[in-house]
Amino acid sequence: MIEKIFIYYTSDLHSYFEKWPKLAGYIEEKRREHRNREEASFVFDNGDHVDRFHPVAEGLKGKGNVELLNASEYDVVNFGNNEGITLAEQELYHLYDEADFPVACANAFPMSKEDPDWLKPYVIRETASGVKLGIIGLTAPFRVFYQLLGWKVEAPERMMDRYMEEVKEQSDIVVLLSHLGYHTDRQMAADYPGLDVIIGGHTHHLLPEGEKHNGVLLTAAGKHGTHLGEIFIDWDHSKQKLVNKEAYTVASDTLEESAEVRERLENLKEKAHRRLYSTVAELKTPLTADWFHETPLMRELTKELRSWTEADIAMLNAGVILEGLDEGAVTYADLHRICPHPMNPCKVHLSGKEIVEVVRSAYTKQVTEFPLKGLGFRGEVIGKMIFEGIEIETATSPGGGEHVRKVWFDGQPIERDRWYSLATADTFSFGKFFPEISHSATKTYYLPEMLRDLLLEVVQSGEYSSR
């Protein structure tokens, strides 16, 4: 007898809830169909379901996301870096306390506490006929960030070496929930042929019909809820083996929206609204935003960053403030709306020569007009780079471009061989824009504080607020 087993999965939703009534509606409809036919079906999420750019995720600190997963009867969930390193230690520790599902993540755990009840290295699920699925979870090993938040993250390969055979002995089919990225998934398939299916994520890749690598089926459903993943498995009971496996993706735009799920989401929005709309400041004057020019708000935010990190110099991009603020009451929701990015302060040490190179790069159109996506940034373009702690002399070229002529620190030219501390957003410690920063040997990250926590200090200062 051939038994068909159906797996549905989401990955890298990043709190793009606009798609959720379609995704969840489809999942719930399929679950009902399979139950009526007495077929085995399972639903997984592969991490980064939470993203604090969205007011629901911010206001409820991810617990609203868990409510949505509960309502759609998810079986197993992995967590990604947006759950793991954008929440405070205790917020992550208690994130899934009310979950109706276990979280499979073998390579992340608290440093000084027992593992929470919801956290498992792997989970075994069984069909009515007794076919066992072993589900292992792994997340991206951002060691420095996890450590600052009181969590430890191990190398994925080390945990696979520890658990692979153990899971294989207990299972007929082994599925890896991999929040590691496409290239790592291919390596996992090469190194662990005992795997049957890898559900991929983290790098937001889309594999519309999956792909086979070393006999392992690799799958991925992109990002932001644009697609839902489907995996169909045929198990031959007479041969006691898996005889076929296929992967597909369904575009969410082709699906019908569920009114019930939409209502569920609206209720969560109201709950988050009550938490976010408390007044935090009373502005005496409006504060404008401009992505390509320095404004008082950006100047003060950059100044606050320098002071808060005790750095010699600070640098922030004007595109980090999406909108201005009106005179009068300011709520935390306002701050979240204009600065939604899960970006943390960071401090690096650079030579004077490297500082000058960073400044020169920052003044190029390639940087200021770049439509950055990812790396924590949730805006449109990088925008003008604002500096605090240095003076910069520029000149305009015949073509209208601006270029840097001289840079001073404390009234003196920057010393090429002297070391300076530079505070900026952690985004620029990863990307290709400023190799001097990303290659710095000394980086200090500040977690769980985000840039909007510093923005709160600015708007509450006596200069702007009467409260």
Short mmCIF file of C-alpha atoms in Angstrom, two decimals:
data_model
loop_
_atom_site.label_atom_id
_atom_site.label_comp_id
_atom_site.label_asym_id
_atom_site.label_seq_id
_atom_site.Cartn_x
_atom_site.Cartn_y
_atom_site.Cartn_z
CA MET A 1 0.00 0.00 0.00
CA ILE A 2 1.22 3.50 -0.86
CA GLU A 3 0.44 6.13 1.78
CA LYS A 4 0.51 9.77 0.73
CA ILE A 5 1.82 12.22 3.32
CA PHE A 6 1.29 15.96 2.85
CA ILE A 7 3.46 18.70 4.34
CA TYR A 8 2.69 22.42 4.11
CA TYR A 9 5.10 25.05 5.30
CA THR A 10 5.76 28.76 5.62
CA SER A 11 9.14 30.46 5.95
CA ASP A 12 10.47 33.99 6.34
CA LEU A 13 7.06 35.63 6.65
CA HIS A 14 8.72 38.55 8.47
CA SER A 15 5.32 39.61 9.85
CA TYR A 16 4.01 40.49 6.38
CA PHE A 17 0.52 39.81 7.66
CA GLU A 18 -1.15 41.16 4.55
CA LYS A 19 -0.68 37.69 3.03
CA TRP A 20 -1.60 35.74 6.15
CA PRO A 21 -5.39 35.49 5.62
CA LYS A 22 -4.67 33.76 2.30
CA LEU A 23 -1.85 31.53 3.53
CA ALA A 24 -3.55 30.46 6.74
CA GLY A 25 -6.92 30.10 5.04
CA TYR A 26 -5.39 27.71 2.49
CA ILE A 27 -3.59 25.73 5.18
CA GLU A 28 -6.72 25.34 7.28
CA GLU A 29 -8.78 24.32 4.24
CA LYS A 30 -6.22 21.68 3.26
CA ARG A 31 -6.10 20.33 6.80
CA ARG A 32 -9.88 19.83 6.74
CA GLU A 33 -9.70 18.11 3.36
CA HIS A 34 -7.01 15.68 4.52
CA ARG A 35 -8.86 14.87 7.74
CA ASN A 36 -12.02 14.13 5.79
CA ARG A 37 -10.02 11.76 3.56
CA GLU A 38 -8.14 10.30 6.54
CA GLU A 39 -4.83 11.40 5.03
CA ALA A 40 -1.77 12.43 7.01
CA SER A 41 -0.86 16.11 6.84
CA PHE A 42 1.57 18.29 8.75
CA VAL A 43 2.22 22.04 8.88
CA PHE A 44 5.61 23.59 9.70
CA ASP A 45 7.08 27.08 9.92
CA ASN A 46 10.78 27.54 9.26
CA GLY A 47 11.49 30.74 11.20
CA ASP A 48 11.48 34.51 10.84
CA HIS A 49 7.71 34.49 11.21
CA VAL A 50 8.26 37.38 13.65
CA ASP A 51 9.63 40.70 12.45
CA ARG A 52 9.34 43.71 14.73
CA PHE A 53 8.91 46.11 11.82
CA HIS A 54 5.18 45.34 12.02
CA PRO A 55 3.11 46.95 14.82
CA VAL A 56 1.50 43.62 15.79
CA ALA A 57 4.88 41.95 16.22
CA GLU A 58 6.27 45.00 18.04
CA GLY A 59 3.29 45.60 20.30
CA LEU A 60 2.91 41.95 21.31
CA LYS A 61 6.62 41.07 21.13
CA GLY A 62 5.97 38.15 18.83
CA LYS A 63 3.26 36.50 20.92
CA GLY A 64 0.63 37.57 18.39
CA ASN A 65 2.55 35.58 15.77
CA VAL A 66 2.37 32.55 18.05
CA GLU A 67 -1.39 33.02 18.40
CA LEU A 68 -1.73 32.93 14.63
CA LEU A 69 0.35 29.76 14.37
CA ASN A 70 -1.74 28.16 17.11
CA ALA A 71 -4.99 29.02 15.38
CA SER A 72 -3.80 27.37 12.16
CA GLU A 73 -2.71 24.26 14.09
CA TYR A 74 0.96 24.23 13.17
CA ASP A 75 2.72 21.02 14.16
CA VAL A 76 6.34 22.13 14.48
CA VAL A 77 8.09 25.50 14.23
CA ASN A 78 11.72 26.54 13.92
CA PHE A 79 12.93 29.99 14.93
CA GLY A 80 15.07 32.24 12.81
CA ASN A 81 17.34 35.14 13.58
CA ASN A 82 14.42 37.57 13.72
CA GLU A 83 13.01 35.68 16.68
CA GLY A 84 16.40 34.80 18.11
CA ILE A 85 18.27 38.10 18.10
CA THR A 86 15.70 40.89 17.98
CA LEU A 87 13.94 40.02 21.24
CA ALA A 88 15.35 40.49 24.72
CA GLU A 89 16.56 37.39 26.57
CA GLN A 90 13.39 36.89 28.60
CA GLU A 91 11.12 37.76 25.67
CA LEU A 92 12.61 34.94 23.61
CA TYR A 93 12.64 32.58 26.59
CA HIS A 94 8.89 33.04 27.06
CA LEU A 95 7.92 33.64 23.42
CA TYR A 96 6.40 30.20 22.91
CA ASP A 97 5.07 29.58 26.43
CA GLU A 98 1.49 29.50 25.08
CA ALA A 99 2.34 27.63 21.89
CA ASP A 100 0.35 24.51 21.06
CA PHE A 101 3.35 23.19 19.14
CA PRO A 102 6.98 22.43 19.98
CA VAL A 103 9.87 24.46 18.57
CA ALA A 104 12.54 22.28 16.96
CA CYS A 105 15.90 24.06 17.04
CA ALA A 106 18.90 21.92 17.90
CA ASN A 107 21.61 24.55 17.92
CA ALA A 108 20.28 27.37 20.12
CA PHE A 109 19.62 27.31 23.85
CA PRO A 110 19.83 29.58 26.95
CA MET A 111 23.25 30.02 28.50
CA SER A 112 22.30 30.20 32.18
CA LYS A 113 18.86 28.58 32.41
CA GLU A 114 17.29 25.26 31.65
CA ASP A 115 15.83 24.97 28.18
CA PRO A 116 12.24 26.22 28.08
CA ASP A 117 9.68 23.43 27.83
CA TRP A 118 8.82 24.36 24.25
CA LEU A 119 12.37 24.01 22.91
CA LYS A 120 13.44 20.62 21.47
CA PRO A 121 16.41 19.64 19.29
CA TYR A 122 14.07 17.51 17.19
CA VAL A 123 10.48 16.31 17.18
CA ILE A 124 8.97 13.00 16.08
CA ARG A 125 5.54 13.08 14.43
CA GLU A 126 3.60 10.00 13.43
CA THR A 127 0.85 9.27 10.92
CA ALA A 128 -2.20 7.24 11.88
CA SER A 129 -0.66 4.21 10.19
CA GLY A 130 2.56 4.53 12.16
CA VAL A 131 4.93 6.20 9.68
CA LYS A 132 7.28 8.37 11.73
CA LEU A 133 8.68 11.72 10.65
CA GLY A 134 11.73 13.08 12.46
CA ILE A 135 11.96 16.85 12.26
CA ILE A 136 15.28 18.52 13.16
CA GLY A 137 15.54 22.31 13.33
CA LEU A 138 18.63 24.49 12.87
CA THR A 139 19.00 28.27 12.87
CA ALA A 140 21.63 30.69 11.55
CA PRO A 141 24.56 30.81 14.02
CA PHE A 142 24.88 34.52 14.82
CA ARG A 143 27.06 33.70 17.83
CA VAL A 144 28.00 37.20 18.96
CA PHE A 145 24.40 38.43 18.97
CA TYR A 146 22.99 35.39 20.75
CA GLN A 147 25.68 35.58 23.41
CA LEU A 148 24.89 39.23 24.13
CA LEU A 149 21.28 38.20 24.69
CA GLY A 150 22.09 35.33 27.04
CA TRP A 151 21.69 32.55 24.48
CA LYS A 152 24.22 30.19 22.96
CA VAL A 153 24.15 29.05 19.35
CA GLU A 154 26.24 26.12 18.15
CA ALA A 155 27.60 25.31 14.71
CA PRO A 156 24.80 23.55 12.78
CA GLU A 157 27.15 20.78 11.63
CA ARG A 158 28.07 19.93 15.20
CA MET A 159 24.43 19.46 16.13
CA MET A 160 23.73 17.42 13.00
CA ASP A 161 26.62 15.13 13.92
CA ARG A 162 25.10 14.76 17.37
CA TYR A 163 21.47 14.15 16.44
CA MET A 164 21.29 12.81 12.88
CA GLU A 165 21.73 9.12 13.65
CA GLU A 166 19.58 9.40 16.78
CA VAL A 167 16.71 10.83 14.76
CA LYS A 168 17.26 8.37 11.91
CA GLU A 169 16.92 5.43 14.32
CA GLN A 170 13.55 6.72 15.54
CA SER A 171 12.14 7.82 12.17
CA ASP A 172 11.15 6.56 8.77
CA ILE A 173 11.46 9.99 7.14
CA VAL A 174 13.86 12.74 8.25
CA VAL A 175 13.03 16.40 7.56
CA LEU A 176 15.41 19.28 8.31
CA LEU A 177 13.91 22.69 9.05
CA SER A 178 16.90 24.76 7.97
CA HIS A 179 17.03 28.47 8.67
CA LEU A 180 20.58 28.45 7.33
CA GLY A 181 20.40 29.54 3.69
CA TYR A 182 20.52 27.90 0.28
CA HIS A 183 24.25 27.17 0.02
CA THR A 184 24.36 25.64 3.49
CA ASP A 185 21.35 23.50 2.61
CA ARG A 186 23.22 22.08 -0.38
CA GLN A 187 26.17 21.32 1.86
CA MET A 188 23.90 19.65 4.39
CA ALA A 189 22.44 17.48 1.64
CA ALA A 190 25.98 16.48 0.57
CA ASP A 191 27.16 15.74 4.11
CA TYR A 192 24.03 14.05 5.49
CA PRO A 193 22.51 11.76 2.83
CA GLY A 194 20.29 10.28 5.54
CA LEU A 195 18.12 13.37 5.21
CA ASP A 196 15.06 13.01 3.02
CA VAL A 197 13.82 16.61 2.81
CA ILE A 198 15.31 20.01 3.65
CA ILE A 199 12.87 22.88 4.10
CA GLY A 200 15.05 25.91 3.47
CA GLY A 201 14.92 29.56 4.43
CA HIS A 202 16.89 32.55 5.73
CA THR A 203 18.27 33.57 2.31
CA HIS A 204 14.72 34.10 0.98
CA HIS A 205 15.29 31.83 -2.00
CA LEU A 206 12.40 30.30 -3.91
CA LEU A 207 12.48 26.78 -5.35
CA PRO A 208 9.13 26.48 -7.18
CA GLU A 209 9.44 22.72 -7.70
CA GLY A 210 12.28 21.97 -5.32
CA GLU A 211 15.54 20.45 -6.41
CA LYS A 212 17.36 17.21 -5.70
CA HIS A 213 20.90 17.25 -4.37
CA ASN A 214 22.64 14.02 -3.43
CA GLY A 215 19.21 12.39 -3.27
CA VAL A 216 17.89 14.94 -0.78
CA LEU A 217 14.88 17.08 -1.78
CA LEU A 218 15.61 20.78 -1.20
CA THR A 219 12.59 23.07 -0.91
CA ALA A 220 12.05 26.79 -0.23
CA ALA A 221 9.11 29.20 -0.41
CA GLY A 222 10.76 32.61 -0.73
CA LYS A 223 9.88 35.44 1.63
CA HIS A 224 7.14 37.72 2.96
CA GLY A 225 4.34 35.25 2.35
CA THR A 226 4.45 35.48 -1.43
CA HIS A 227 4.42 31.67 -1.59
CA LEU A 228 3.42 28.68 0.48
CA GLY A 229 5.42 25.45 0.33
CA GLU A 230 3.93 22.01 -0.36
CA ILE A 231 5.70 18.65 -0.09
CA PHE A 232 4.07 15.39 -1.17
CA ILE A 233 5.62 12.13 0.04
CA ASP A 234 4.73 8.56 -0.95
CA TRP A 235 5.49 5.87 1.60
CA ASP A 236 5.37 2.23 0.48
CA HIS A 237 4.22 0.11 3.43
CA SER A 238 5.04 -3.16 1.73
CA LYS A 239 8.63 -2.09 1.08
CA GLN A 240 8.82 0.03 4.24
CA LYS A 241 10.47 2.85 2.36
CA LEU A 242 9.91 6.27 0.85
CA VAL A 243 9.33 5.82 -2.88
CA ASN A 244 8.57 9.35 -4.08
CA LYS A 245 8.91 12.95 -2.88
CA GLU A 246 7.87 16.13 -4.66
CA ALA A 247 7.92 19.83 -3.77
CA TYR A 248 5.87 22.73 -5.08
CA THR A 249 5.08 26.30 -4.13
CA VAL A 250 1.73 28.06 -4.34
CA ALA A 251 1.62 31.81 -5.00
CA SER A 252 -0.44 33.44 -2.26
CA ASP A 253 -1.94 35.91 -4.74
CA THR A 254 -3.83 33.02 -6.33
CA LEU A 255 -5.47 32.02 -3.06
CA GLU A 256 -8.79 33.06 -1.54
CA GLU A 257 -8.63 35.14 1.61
CA SER A 258 -10.19 33.67 4.73
CA ALA A 259 -12.60 36.08 6.46
CA GLU A 260 -12.12 34.17 9.71
CA VAL A 261 -8.34 34.58 9.59
CA ARG A 262 -8.74 38.26 8.65
CA GLU A 263 -10.91 38.80 11.74
CA ARG A 264 -8.36 36.95 13.86
CA LEU A 265 -5.65 39.29 12.62
CA GLU A 266 -7.76 42.41 13.20
CA ASN A 267 -8.27 41.36 16.82
CA LEU A 268 -4.51 41.09 17.26
CA LYS A 269 -4.05 44.54 15.73
CA GLU A 270 -6.43 46.00 18.31
CA LYS A 271 -4.56 44.29 21.13
CA ALA A 272 -1.22 45.60 19.87
CA HIS A 273 -2.74 49.04 19.33
CA ARG A 274 -3.62 49.33 23.03
CA ARG A 275 -0.01 48.63 24.01
CA LEU A 276 1.64 50.93 21.49
CA TYR A 277 -0.51 54.04 21.70
CA SER A 278 0.67 55.44 25.01
CA THR A 279 2.09 58.97 24.91
CA VAL A 280 5.85 59.10 25.43
CA ALA A 281 6.52 62.77 24.64
CA GLU A 282 4.86 66.12 23.87
CA LEU A 283 6.72 67.83 21.04
CA LYS A 284 6.96 71.60 21.21
CA THR A 285 7.61 71.80 17.46
CA PRO A 286 7.30 69.49 14.44
CA LEU A 287 10.34 67.38 13.52
CA THR A 288 10.73 66.75 9.82
CA ALA A 289 12.40 63.90 7.96
CA ASP A 290 14.45 64.13 4.77
CA TRP A 291 16.33 61.16 3.36
CA PHE A 292 18.80 63.28 1.41
CA HIS A 293 19.45 66.23 3.74
CA GLU A 294 20.43 66.64 7.36
CA THR A 295 17.54 67.52 9.69
CA PRO A 296 17.58 68.45 13.38
CA LEU A 297 16.01 65.07 14.21
CA MET A 298 18.73 63.10 12.40
CA ARG A 299 21.45 65.31 13.81
CA GLU A 300 20.22 64.73 17.37
CA LEU A 301 19.76 60.99 16.82
CA THR A 302 23.33 60.70 15.55
CA LYS A 303 24.54 62.77 18.47
CA GLU A 304 22.65 60.50 20.87
CA LEU A 305 24.22 57.44 19.25
CA ARG A 306 27.69 58.87 19.76
CA SER A 307 27.01 59.75 23.39
CA TRP A 308 25.22 56.50 24.23
CA THR A 309 28.03 54.32 22.83
CA GLU A 310 30.79 56.66 24.11
CA ALA A 311 32.33 56.72 20.64
CA ASP A 312 34.66 59.28 19.11
CA ILE A 313 32.52 59.53 15.97
CA ALA A 314 28.99 58.51 15.01
CA MET A 315 27.47 57.86 11.60
CA LEU A 316 23.81 57.21 10.69
CA ASN A 317 21.93 57.23 7.42
CA ALA A 318 19.05 59.67 7.05
CA GLY A 319 16.94 56.97 5.39
CA VAL A 320 16.56 55.35 8.79
CA ILE A 321 13.86 57.93 9.67
CA LEU A 322 10.95 57.25 7.32
CA GLU A 323 8.66 60.13 8.30
CA GLY A 324 8.62 63.22 10.47
CA LEU A 325 6.69 63.85 13.69
CA ASP A 326 3.95 66.43 14.22
CA GLU A 327 3.82 68.88 17.08
CA GLY A 328 2.03 67.57 20.18
CA ALA A 329 1.62 64.07 21.58
CA VAL A 330 4.01 61.37 20.36
CA THR A 331 3.28 57.71 21.06
CA TYR A 332 5.57 54.70 20.92
CA ALA A 333 3.58 53.67 17.84
CA ASP A 334 4.75 56.89 16.14
CA LEU A 335 8.37 56.06 16.87
CA HIS A 336 7.87 52.54 15.59
CA ARG A 337 6.19 53.84 12.42
CA ILE A 338 9.02 56.23 11.54
CA CYS A 339 11.84 53.89 12.66
CA PRO A 340 10.59 50.28 12.30
CA HIS A 341 13.96 48.68 11.63
CA PRO A 342 15.28 45.89 13.90
CA MET A 343 18.69 47.58 13.84
CA ASN A 344 21.01 47.80 16.84
CA PRO A 345 23.78 50.26 17.70
CA CYS A 346 27.27 49.03 16.90
CA LYS A 347 30.76 50.40 17.57
CA VAL A 348 33.93 49.59 15.64
CA HIS A 349 37.52 50.78 15.77
CA LEU A 350 39.04 52.17 12.59
CA SER A 351 42.25 53.90 11.66
CA GLY A 352 42.14 57.51 10.55
CA LYS A 353 42.82 56.36 7.01
CA GLU A 354 39.83 54.01 7.17
CA ILE A 355 37.60 56.74 8.63
CA VAL A 356 38.38 58.96 5.64
CA GLU A 357 37.55 56.11 3.24
CA VAL A 358 34.22 55.52 5.00
CA VAL A 359 33.36 59.22 4.75
CA ARG A 360 34.26 59.34 1.07
CA SER A 361 32.14 56.29 0.32
CA ALA A 362 29.24 57.73 2.33
CA TYR A 363 29.17 60.82 0.10
CA THR A 364 28.78 58.87 -3.15
CA LYS A 365 25.43 58.57 -4.93
CA GLN A 366 25.95 54.81 -5.12
CA VAL A 367 25.50 54.71 -1.35
CA THR A 368 23.00 57.49 -0.67
CA GLU A 369 20.59 56.42 -3.40
CA PHE A 370 20.93 52.69 -2.91
CA PRO A 371 17.53 50.94 -2.36
CA LEU A 372 18.71 48.76 0.51
CA LYS A 373 16.63 45.70 1.37
CA GLY A 374 17.40 43.45 4.31
CA LEU A 375 20.24 43.49 6.86
CA GLY A 376 17.70 44.84 9.33
CA PHE A 377 16.83 47.88 7.22
CA ARG A 378 13.11 48.26 6.49
CA GLY A 379 13.19 51.58 4.64
CA GLU A 380 13.48 52.63 0.99
CA VAL A 381 16.98 54.03 0.43
CA ILE A 382 20.09 54.48 2.56
CA GLY A 383 19.97 58.26 2.20
CA LYS A 384 22.47 60.92 3.22
CA MET A 385 24.96 59.82 5.84
CA ILE A 386 24.99 62.05 8.92
CA PHE A 387 28.18 62.32 10.97
CA GLU A 388 28.78 63.52 14.51
CA GLY A 389 32.20 64.17 16.04
CA ILE A 390 34.00 65.11 12.83
CA GLU A 391 33.97 68.07 10.47
CA ILE A 392 33.87 67.39 6.75
CA GLU A 393 34.85 69.75 3.94
CA THR A 394 33.35 68.91 0.56
CA ALA A 395 33.50 70.30 -2.94
CA THR A 396 31.08 70.07 -5.86
CA SER A 397 32.38 68.61 -9.09
CA PRO A 398 31.46 70.10 -12.52
CA GLY A 399 28.96 67.27 -12.93
CA GLY A 400 27.17 68.26 -9.73
CA GLY A 401 28.51 65.47 -7.54
CA GLU A 402 29.79 66.11 -4.03
CA HIS A 403 33.16 64.76 -2.98
CA VAL A 404 35.11 64.92 0.27
CA ARG A 405 38.21 67.11 0.43
CA LYS A 406 39.18 67.10 4.13
CA VAL A 407 38.09 65.51 7.41
CA TRP A 408 38.86 66.94 10.86
CA PHE A 409 38.53 65.53 14.37
CA ASP A 410 38.72 67.90 17.34
CA GLY A 411 39.74 70.72 15.02
CA GLN A 412 42.72 68.79 13.65
CA PRO A 413 43.07 66.73 10.46
CA ILE A 414 42.30 63.08 10.95
CA GLU A 415 45.53 61.21 11.75
CA ARG A 416 45.96 58.35 9.30
CA ASP A 417 47.55 55.95 11.80
CA ARG A 418 45.52 56.83 14.87
CA TRP A 419 42.65 54.58 16.01
CA TYR A 420 39.17 56.05 16.39
CA SER A 421 35.93 54.49 17.62
CA LEU A 422 32.99 54.83 15.24
CA ALA A 423 29.38 54.18 16.25
CA THR A 424 26.84 53.29 13.58
CA ALA A 425 23.95 50.91 12.87
CA ASP A 426 24.84 47.22 12.91
CA THR A 427 23.57 47.00 9.32
CA PHE A 428 26.79 48.58 8.08
CA SER A 429 28.94 46.04 9.93
CA PHE A 430 27.69 43.29 7.58
CA GLY A 431 27.16 44.73 4.14
CA LYS A 432 29.43 45.57 1.24
CA PHE A 433 29.01 49.33 1.47
CA PHE A 434 31.79 50.00 3.96
CA PRO A 435 34.38 47.19 3.90
CA GLU A 436 36.43 49.09 6.47
CA ILE A 437 33.57 48.66 8.95
CA SER A 438 32.57 45.12 8.02
CA HIS A 439 36.20 43.95 8.20
CA SER A 440 36.96 45.67 11.50
CA ALA A 441 38.50 43.26 14.01
CA THR A 442 36.87 45.02 16.96
CA LYS A 443 33.08 45.24 16.87
CA THR A 444 30.83 45.91 19.84
CA TYR A 445 27.10 45.29 19.41
CA TYR A 446 24.50 46.70 21.77
CA LEU A 447 21.49 44.44 22.33
CA PRO A 448 18.56 44.37 22.84
CA GLU A 449 18.43 48.16 22.32
CA MET A 450 17.39 49.29 18.85
CA LEU A 451 17.81 52.64 17.15
CA ARG A 452 14.26 53.65 18.07
CA ASP A 453 15.19 53.30 21.76
CA LEU A 454 17.74 56.04 21.17
CA LEU A 455 15.14 57.97 19.18
CA LEU A 456 12.90 57.84 22.24
CA GLU A 457 15.66 59.54 24.26
CA VAL A 458 15.88 62.27 21.63
CA VAL A 459 12.17 63.11 21.50
CA GLN A 460 11.94 63.05 25.30
CA SER A 461 14.81 65.50 25.71
CA GLY A 462 14.03 68.93 27.05
CA GLU A 463 15.02 70.52 23.76
CA TYR A 464 12.03 69.01 21.96
CA SER A 465 9.56 67.81 24.56
CA SER A 466 7.59 69.71 27.16
CA ARG A 467 6.74 66.48 28.98
#
